[in-house]
mmCIF file of C-alpha atoms and ligand atoms in Angstrom:
data_model
loop_
_atom_site.group_PDB
_atom_site.id
_atom_site.type_symbol
_atom_site.label_atom_id
_atom_site.label_comp_id
_atom_site.label_asym_id
_atom_site.label_seq_id
_atom_site.Cartn_x
_atom_site.Cartn_y
_atom_site.Cartn_z
ATOM 1 C CA UNK A 11 15.977 104.029 -69.492
ATOM 2 C CA UNK A 12 17.037 100.446 -69.216
ATOM 3 C CA UNK A 13 19.427 97.973 -70.738
ATOM 4 C CA UNK A 14 17.251 95.170 -72.079
ATOM 5 C CA UNK A 15 18.025 91.469 -72.460
ATOM 6 C CA UNK A 16 18.793 90.476 -76.042
ATOM 7 C CA UNK A 17 16.948 87.534 -77.628
ATOM 8 C CA UNK A 18 19.099 84.780 -79.058
ATOM 9 C CA UNK A 19 18.880 82.678 -82.196
ATOM 10 C CA UNK A 20 16.205 80.053 -81.668
ATOM 11 C CA UNK A 21 13.760 82.575 -80.289
ATOM 12 C CA UNK A 22 10.771 82.739 -82.660
ATOM 13 C CA UNK A 23 10.491 86.524 -82.348
ATOM 14 C CA UNK A 24 13.700 86.775 -84.391
ATOM 15 C CA UNK A 25 12.020 84.894 -87.241
ATOM 16 C CA UNK A 26 8.768 86.824 -87.389
ATOM 17 C CA UNK A 27 7.931 89.482 -89.933
ATOM 18 C CA UNK A 28 7.608 92.708 -87.951
ATOM 19 C CA UNK A 29 4.558 94.972 -88.024
ATOM 20 C CA UNK A 30 4.633 98.519 -89.311
ATOM 21 C CA UNK A 31 4.830 101.250 -86.688
ATOM 22 C CA UNK A 32 2.896 103.837 -88.686
ATOM 23 C CA UNK A 33 2.640 107.515 -87.870
ATOM 24 C CA UNK A 34 2.535 107.238 -84.086
ATOM 25 C CA UNK A 35 6.291 107.072 -83.582
ATOM 26 C CA UNK A 36 6.223 109.356 -80.523
ATOM 27 C CA UNK A 37 4.691 106.647 -78.346
ATOM 28 C CA UNK A 38 7.858 104.594 -78.833
ATOM 29 C CA UNK A 39 10.254 107.223 -77.482
ATOM 30 C CA UNK A 40 10.886 105.146 -74.356
ATOM 31 C CA UNK A 41 11.507 102.004 -76.371
ATOM 32 C CA UNK A 42 13.957 103.855 -78.617
ATOM 33 C CA UNK A 43 15.821 105.249 -75.594
ATOM 34 C CA UNK A 44 16.111 101.731 -74.159
ATOM 35 C CA UNK A 45 17.291 100.332 -77.480
ATOM 36 C CA UNK A 46 19.975 103.001 -77.803
ATOM 37 C CA UNK A 47 21.109 102.350 -74.257
ATOM 38 C CA UNK A 48 21.156 98.593 -74.854
ATOM 39 C CA UNK A 49 23.096 99.009 -78.113
ATOM 40 C CA UNK A 50 25.622 101.283 -76.413
ATOM 41 C CA UNK A 51 26.022 98.963 -73.430
ATOM 42 C CA UNK A 52 27.471 96.291 -75.695
ATOM 43 C CA UNK A 53 29.111 98.739 -78.078
ATOM 44 C CA UNK A 54 26.939 97.465 -80.890
ATOM 45 C CA UNK A 55 26.485 99.350 -84.143
ATOM 46 C CA UNK A 56 22.860 98.427 -84.524
ATOM 47 C CA UNK A 57 19.893 96.890 -82.748
ATOM 48 C CA UNK A 58 16.584 95.814 -84.228
ATOM 49 C CA UNK A 59 13.397 95.727 -82.154
ATOM 50 C CA UNK A 60 12.875 91.931 -82.488
ATOM 51 C CA UNK A 61 16.214 91.466 -80.731
ATOM 52 C CA UNK A 62 14.630 92.792 -77.580
ATOM 53 C CA UNK A 63 11.426 90.878 -78.183
ATOM 54 C CA UNK A 64 9.377 93.595 -79.875
ATOM 55 C CA UNK A 65 8.007 92.631 -83.279
ATOM 56 C CA UNK A 66 7.852 96.121 -84.755
ATOM 57 C CA UNK A 67 9.675 97.594 -87.743
ATOM 58 C CA UNK A 68 12.323 99.810 -86.186
ATOM 59 C CA UNK A 69 16.007 99.683 -85.484
ATOM 60 C CA UNK A 70 18.686 101.859 -83.943
ATOM 61 C CA UNK A 71 22.152 102.354 -85.427
ATOM 62 C CA UNK A 72 25.460 104.014 -84.711
ATOM 63 C CA UNK A 73 28.365 103.626 -87.118
ATOM 64 C CA UNK A 74 30.720 105.483 -84.759
ATOM 65 C CA UNK A 75 31.437 107.978 -87.482
ATOM 66 C CA UNK A 76 28.659 110.336 -86.527
ATOM 67 C CA UNK A 77 25.703 108.520 -88.035
ATOM 68 C CA UNK A 78 23.400 107.553 -85.203
ATOM 69 C CA UNK A 79 19.680 107.326 -84.735
ATOM 70 C CA UNK A 80 16.560 105.297 -85.186
ATOM 71 C CA UNK A 81 14.641 104.326 -88.290
ATOM 72 C CA UNK A 82 10.948 103.441 -88.210
ATOM 73 C CA UNK A 83 9.350 101.443 -91.033
ATOM 74 C CA UNK A 84 12.501 101.338 -93.135
ATOM 75 C CA UNK A 85 12.474 100.766 -96.865
ATOM 76 C CA UNK A 86 15.820 99.775 -98.289
ATOM 77 C CA UNK A 87 16.849 100.195 -101.901
ATOM 78 C CA UNK A 88 19.942 98.239 -102.708
ATOM 79 C CA UNK A 89 22.215 99.386 -105.484
ATOM 80 C CA UNK A 90 22.693 96.196 -107.442
ATOM 81 C CA UNK A 91 26.170 95.278 -108.559
ATOM 82 C CA UNK A 92 27.926 97.245 -105.843
ATOM 83 C CA UNK A 93 30.041 95.666 -103.146
ATOM 84 C CA UNK A 94 31.668 97.198 -100.073
ATOM 85 C CA UNK A 95 35.244 98.349 -100.608
ATOM 86 C CA UNK A 96 36.136 97.039 -97.218
ATOM 87 C CA UNK A 97 33.796 94.124 -96.409
ATOM 88 C CA UNK A 98 32.730 94.003 -92.799
ATOM 89 C CA UNK A 99 32.989 90.868 -90.742
ATOM 90 C CA UNK A 100 29.508 90.755 -89.284
ATOM 91 C CA UNK A 101 28.379 89.407 -86.000
ATOM 92 C CA UNK A 102 25.104 89.779 -84.186
ATOM 93 C CA UNK A 103 24.084 90.285 -80.588
ATOM 94 C CA UNK A 104 21.529 87.513 -81.161
ATOM 95 C CA UNK A 105 24.209 85.063 -82.330
ATOM 96 C CA UNK A 106 26.994 85.709 -79.835
ATOM 97 C CA UNK A 107 30.568 84.850 -80.697
ATOM 98 C CA UNK A 108 29.816 83.923 -84.291
ATOM 99 C CA UNK A 109 30.947 86.104 -87.166
ATOM 100 C CA UNK A 110 31.388 85.997 -90.902
ATOM 101 C CA UNK A 111 31.545 88.048 -94.056
ATOM 102 C CA UNK A 112 28.196 88.339 -95.811
ATOM 103 C CA UNK A 113 27.850 89.464 -99.402
ATOM 104 C CA UNK A 114 26.282 92.882 -99.180
ATOM 105 C CA UNK A 115 25.648 95.756 -101.511
ATOM 106 C CA UNK A 116 28.174 98.566 -101.182
ATOM 107 C CA UNK A 117 25.616 101.335 -101.512
ATOM 108 C CA UNK A 118 22.038 101.505 -100.287
ATOM 109 C CA UNK A 119 19.332 104.084 -99.840
ATOM 110 C CA UNK A 120 17.322 103.940 -96.636
ATOM 111 C CA UNK A 121 14.022 105.738 -96.260
ATOM 112 C CA UNK A 122 11.669 105.696 -93.314
ATOM 113 C CA UNK A 123 10.952 107.945 -90.346
ATOM 114 C CA UNK A 124 13.309 109.252 -87.697
ATOM 115 C CA UNK A 125 12.873 109.731 -83.929
ATOM 116 C CA UNK A 126 10.643 112.766 -84.494
ATOM 117 C CA UNK A 127 8.492 110.967 -87.032
ATOM 118 C CA UNK A 128 10.043 113.013 -89.825
ATOM 119 C CA UNK A 129 10.977 111.498 -93.185
ATOM 120 C CA UNK A 130 14.405 109.936 -93.224
ATOM 121 C CA UNK A 131 16.352 109.506 -96.447
ATOM 122 C CA UNK A 132 19.957 108.357 -96.208
ATOM 123 C CA UNK A 133 22.224 107.106 -98.952
ATOM 124 C CA UNK A 134 24.908 105.055 -97.283
ATOM 125 C CA UNK A 135 28.027 103.166 -98.207
ATOM 126 C CA UNK A 136 30.677 101.339 -96.224
ATOM 127 C CA UNK A 137 29.890 100.165 -92.716
ATOM 128 C CA UNK A 138 26.655 102.136 -92.540
ATOM 129 C CA UNK A 139 25.324 100.401 -95.671
ATOM 130 C CA UNK A 140 26.102 97.016 -94.138
ATOM 131 C CA UNK A 141 24.455 97.999 -90.869
ATOM 132 C CA UNK A 142 21.272 99.031 -92.667
ATOM 133 C CA UNK A 143 21.136 95.760 -94.609
ATOM 134 C CA UNK A 144 21.761 93.698 -91.463
ATOM 135 C CA UNK A 145 19.102 95.532 -89.441
ATOM 136 C CA UNK A 146 16.441 95.513 -92.145
ATOM 137 C CA UNK A 147 17.059 91.760 -92.464
ATOM 138 C CA UNK A 148 16.192 91.438 -88.764
ATOM 139 C CA UNK A 149 12.859 93.147 -89.374
ATOM 140 C CA UNK A 150 12.067 90.530 -92.013
ATOM 141 C CA UNK A 151 13.010 87.605 -89.786
ATOM 142 C CA UNK A 152 16.475 87.024 -91.252
ATOM 143 C CA UNK A 153 19.777 86.686 -89.430
ATOM 144 C CA UNK A 154 23.181 87.286 -90.987
ATOM 145 C CA UNK A 155 24.111 83.626 -90.591
ATOM 146 C CA UNK A 156 21.299 82.766 -93.048
ATOM 147 C CA UNK A 157 23.236 84.640 -95.702
ATOM 148 C CA UNK A 158 26.629 83.051 -95.161
ATOM 149 C CA UNK A 159 27.748 80.615 -97.821
ATOM 150 C CA UNK A 160 30.070 77.674 -98.249
ATOM 151 C CA UNK A 161 32.614 77.003 -95.549
ATOM 152 C CA UNK A 162 31.791 80.077 -93.498
ATOM 153 C CA UNK A 163 28.165 78.927 -93.325
ATOM 154 C CA UNK A 164 29.195 75.440 -92.208
ATOM 155 C CA UNK A 165 31.529 76.869 -89.612
ATOM 156 C CA UNK A 166 28.864 79.232 -88.265
ATOM 157 C CA UNK A 167 26.285 76.427 -88.070
ATOM 158 C CA UNK A 168 28.788 74.246 -86.256
ATOM 159 C CA UNK A 169 29.460 76.982 -83.726
ATOM 160 C CA UNK A 170 25.755 77.607 -83.226
ATOM 161 C CA UNK A 171 25.118 73.904 -82.555
ATOM 162 C CA UNK A 172 28.053 73.767 -80.197
ATOM 163 C CA UNK A 173 26.918 76.759 -78.189
ATOM 164 C CA UNK A 174 23.340 75.562 -77.914
ATOM 165 C CA UNK A 175 21.946 79.012 -77.234
ATOM 166 C CA UNK A 176 18.518 77.565 -76.687
ATOM 167 C CA UNK A 177 15.443 79.677 -76.534
ATOM 168 C CA UNK A 178 16.494 82.176 -73.933
ATOM 169 C CA UNK A 179 17.527 85.749 -73.625
ATOM 170 C CA UNK A 180 21.057 86.491 -72.687
ATOM 171 C CA UNK A 181 21.591 88.969 -69.931
ATOM 172 C CA UNK A 182 23.759 91.829 -70.959
ATOM 173 C CA UNK A 183 25.780 91.458 -67.823
ATOM 174 C CA UNK A 184 26.929 88.137 -69.219
ATOM 175 C CA UNK A 185 27.250 89.690 -72.584
ATOM 176 C CA UNK A 186 29.577 92.402 -71.375
ATOM 177 C CA UNK A 187 31.712 89.839 -69.670
ATOM 178 C CA UNK A 188 31.748 87.695 -72.762
ATOM 179 C CA UNK A 189 33.537 90.456 -74.611
ATOM 180 C CA UNK A 190 32.520 92.716 -77.350
ATOM 181 C CA UNK A 191 33.945 90.710 -80.189
ATOM 182 C CA UNK A 192 30.552 89.173 -80.815
ATOM 183 C CA UNK A 193 28.746 92.441 -81.204
ATOM 184 C CA UNK A 194 28.403 93.336 -84.828
ATOM 185 C CA UNK A 195 29.628 96.749 -84.292
ATOM 186 C CA UNK A 196 32.021 96.064 -81.597
ATOM 187 C CA UNK A 197 34.648 97.594 -83.756
ATOM 188 C CA UNK A 198 37.824 95.724 -83.040
ATOM 189 C CA UNK A 199 41.180 97.152 -83.971
ATOM 190 C CA UNK A 200 41.702 96.266 -87.599
ATOM 191 C CA UNK A 201 38.464 94.378 -87.755
ATOM 192 C CA UNK A 202 34.978 95.727 -87.732
ATOM 193 C CA UNK A 203 32.376 93.336 -86.558
ATOM 194 C CA UNK A 204 28.862 92.831 -85.406
ATOM 195 C CA UNK A 205 25.358 94.099 -84.778
HETATM 196 NI NI1 NI B 15 22.024 91.502 -85.630
#
């Protein structure tokens, strides 16, 4: 297993539509193990394959309340008109040190395949629902900052310009040092953030 470098905003792989994995999920066992290890190393709550430079439709997740795993070829059904009771301040390992509240559905249904290639069917609310929406966005080339609005969008764009991430991967050694507050999923006391 290995902790992998995470691609940053500006890297085209984050903007590409991912390809379906299909039935042969077993061949990606090593990739999944590395993604879980990478996610854990930064105490993230989710990691999508494009974030480590792989343009395939899978992501790992861990809401720290017992829901942990991988989803291949996810299909997300969003329950319209629902909103999270406790909106999550999102961040993203690919947009370090930027965070914001995105309008998300409060309840979603995720289907796909799990680590063993078996059908996965999870109805989620709360943090897990937000994680699923954030990660599936990644697989379609979207980042959470795309979905910010108004002042929070302006502020995020300003911070992104200021930081000038460039087209480079950030080493997780740096990332660890830079503190977990940027990891969507680095659950801070009283504030849940980032994937
Ligand atoms: Ni993310």
